[in-house]
mmCIF file of C-alpha atoms in Angstrom:
data_model
loop_
_atom_site.group_PDB
_atom_site.id
_atom_site.type_symbol
_atom_site.label_atom_id
_atom_site.label_comp_id
_atom_site.label_asym_id
_atom_site.label_seq_id
_atom_site.Cartn_x
_atom_site.Cartn_y
_atom_site.Cartn_z
ATOM 1 C CA THR A 1 7.623 12.598 15.831
ATOM 2 C CA LEU A 2 8.137 12.514 12.091
ATOM 3 C CA THR A 3 6.727 15.082 9.699
ATOM 4 C CA PRO A 4 6.219 15.006 5.919
ATOM 5 C CA GLU A 5 9.252 17.286 5.639
ATOM 6 C CA ASP A 6 11.387 14.525 7.201
ATOM 7 C CA PHE A 7 10.508 12.455 4.126
ATOM 8 C CA GLY A 8 11.325 15.338 1.779
ATOM 9 C CA VAL A 9 7.748 16.294 0.909
ATOM 10 C CA GLU A 10 5.399 19.128 1.752
ATOM 11 C CA PRO A 11 2.402 18.412 3.971
ATOM 12 C CA SER A 12 -0.863 17.588 2.238
ATOM 13 C CA PRO A 13 -3.755 20.037 2.516
ATOM 14 C CA PRO A 14 -5.984 19.475 5.563
ATOM 15 C CA GLY A 15 -8.396 16.613 4.991
ATOM 16 C CA ALA A 16 -6.434 15.122 2.076
ATOM 17 C CA ALA A 17 -5.777 11.936 4.007
ATOM 18 C CA SER A 18 -9.094 11.729 5.807
ATOM 19 C CA GLY A 19 -10.318 8.190 5.923
ATOM 20 C CA GLY A 20 -13.764 6.770 5.487
ATOM 21 C CA ASP A 21 -15.324 3.385 5.863
ATOM 22 C CA ALA A 22 -13.481 0.216 4.843
ATOM 23 C CA LYS A 23 -14.659 0.388 1.205
ATOM 24 C CA GLU A 24 -13.701 4.054 0.826
ATOM 25 C CA ASN A 25 -10.263 3.385 2.303
ATOM 26 C CA ALA A 26 -9.724 0.336 0.074
ATOM 27 C CA ASP A 27 -10.805 2.342 -2.981
ATOM 28 C CA ALA A 28 -8.391 5.144 -2.039
ATOM 29 C CA MET A 29 -5.528 2.683 -1.625
ATOM 30 C CA LEU A 30 -6.282 1.059 -4.990
ATOM 31 C CA SER A 31 -6.477 4.463 -6.627
ATOM 32 C CA VAL A 32 -2.998 5.316 -5.359
ATOM 33 C CA LEU A 33 -1.599 1.897 -6.320
ATOM 34 C CA LYS A 34 -3.050 2.241 -9.831
ATOM 35 C CA GLY A 35 -1.279 5.573 -10.258
ATOM 36 C CA GLU A 36 -4.476 7.588 -10.309
ATOM 37 C CA PRO A 37 -4.374 11.068 -8.790
ATOM 38 C CA HIS A 38 -5.520 11.015 -5.183
ATOM 39 C CA PRO A 39 -5.226 13.673 -2.447
ATOM 40 C CA GLY A 40 -4.044 11.032 0.046
ATOM 41 C CA ARG A 41 -1.139 9.812 -2.115
ATOM 42 C CA LYS A 42 1.554 11.533 -0.048
ATOM 43 C CA ALA A 43 0.142 10.194 3.208
ATOM 44 C CA PHE A 44 -0.031 6.702 1.715
ATOM 45 C CA LEU A 45 3.594 6.919 0.548
ATOM 46 C CA ILE A 46 4.761 8.329 3.888
ATOM 47 C CA ASN A 47 3.146 5.393 5.706
ATOM 48 C CA ALA A 48 4.831 2.927 3.365
ATOM 49 C CA ALA A 49 8.125 4.786 3.759
ATOM 50 C CA ALA A 50 7.819 4.688 7.547
ATOM 51 C CA ALA A 51 7.496 0.902 7.340
ATOM 52 C CA PHE A 52 10.684 0.742 5.253
ATOM 53 C CA CYS A 53 12.442 2.895 7.852
ATOM 54 C CA ILE A 54 11.451 0.494 10.617
ATOM 55 C CA VAL A 55 11.826 -2.843 8.852
ATOM 56 C CA LYS A 56 14.811 -2.139 6.611
ATOM 57 C CA ALA A 57 16.466 0.747 8.506
ATOM 58 C CA VAL A 58 16.258 2.952 5.407
ATOM 59 C CA PRO A 59 16.666 6.735 5.921
ATOM 60 C CA THR A 60 13.371 8.633 5.635
ATOM 61 C CA GLN A 61 13.902 10.414 2.315
ATOM 62 C CA GLU A 62 15.350 7.294 0.692
ATOM 63 C CA ALA A 63 12.415 5.281 2.042
ATOM 64 C CA TYR A 64 9.924 7.748 0.534
ATOM 65 C CA LYS A 65 11.640 7.470 -2.854
ATOM 66 C CA LEU A 66 11.531 3.676 -2.610
ATOM 67 C CA ALA A 67 7.805 3.730 -1.797
ATOM 68 C CA GLU A 68 7.210 6.121 -4.687
ATOM 69 C CA GLU A 69 9.173 3.897 -7.101
ATOM 70 C CA LEU A 70 7.303 0.754 -6.038
ATOM 71 C CA VAL A 71 3.927 2.436 -6.523
ATOM 72 C CA ASP A 72 4.805 4.268 -9.744
ATOM 73 C CA SER A 73 6.348 1.166 -11.336
ATOM 74 C CA GLY A 74 3.227 -0.894 -10.625
ATOM 75 C CA LYS A 75 5.171 -3.363 -8.467
ATOM 76 C CA ALA A 76 3.142 -2.548 -5.347
ATOM 77 C CA LEU A 77 -0.145 -3.158 -7.192
ATOM 78 C CA LYS A 78 1.175 -6.419 -8.652
ATOM 79 C CA LYS A 79 2.161 -7.589 -5.157
ATOM 80 C CA LEU A 80 -1.295 -6.763 -3.804
ATOM 81 C CA GLU A 81 -2.922 -8.622 -6.696
ATOM 82 C CA SER A 82 -0.660 -11.619 -5.988
ATOM 83 C CA TRP A 83 -1.685 -11.631 -2.312
ATOM 84 C CA ILE A 84 -5.360 -11.427 -3.288
ATOM 85 C CA GLN A 85 -4.970 -14.365 -5.673
ATOM 86 C CA GLN A 86 -3.104 -16.440 -3.088
ATOM 87 C CA SER A 87 -5.741 -15.676 -0.480
ATOM 88 C CA GLN A 88 -8.541 -16.705 -2.847
ATOM 89 C CA ASP A 89 -6.695 -19.903 -3.808
ATOM 90 C CA LEU A 90 -6.200 -20.820 -0.151
ATOM 91 C CA ALA A 91 -9.858 -20.128 0.612
ATOM 92 C CA LYS A 92 -10.947 -22.398 -2.265
ATOM 93 C CA ARG A 93 -8.578 -25.130 -1.129
ATOM 94 C CA TYR A 94 -9.860 -24.863 2.445
ATOM 95 C CA GLN A 95 -13.490 -24.952 1.288
ATOM 96 C CA SER A 96 -12.895 -28.024 -0.864
ATOM 97 C CA THR A 97 -11.224 -29.888 2.009
ATOM 98 C CA GLU A 98 -14.028 -28.937 4.376
ATOM 99 C CA LEU A 99 -16.672 -30.105 1.899
ATOM 100 C CA SER A 100 -14.947 -33.461 1.469
ATOM 101 C CA LYS A 101 -15.129 -34.250 5.195
#
């Protein structure tokens, strides 16, 4: 079991990372990615850091710093926006091919 301290951060207050419905969770994620203050920021970064630990075998505290840098630099938001654009482009392409059948 990993704890926030393993990533070099203090635990968030109780309820700071409580989720909601899909829209609330998406809004929270966007808030963090945009650099806006959000009580779930640490939990978001810890989850991203845990993925780096698993996928790239990065030590926990280094992984947290990497997640923090990617969010704070705006690179994480730019990547999300790129994925959204690609998804929309593919959907349009699929719709146009389906309509031409």
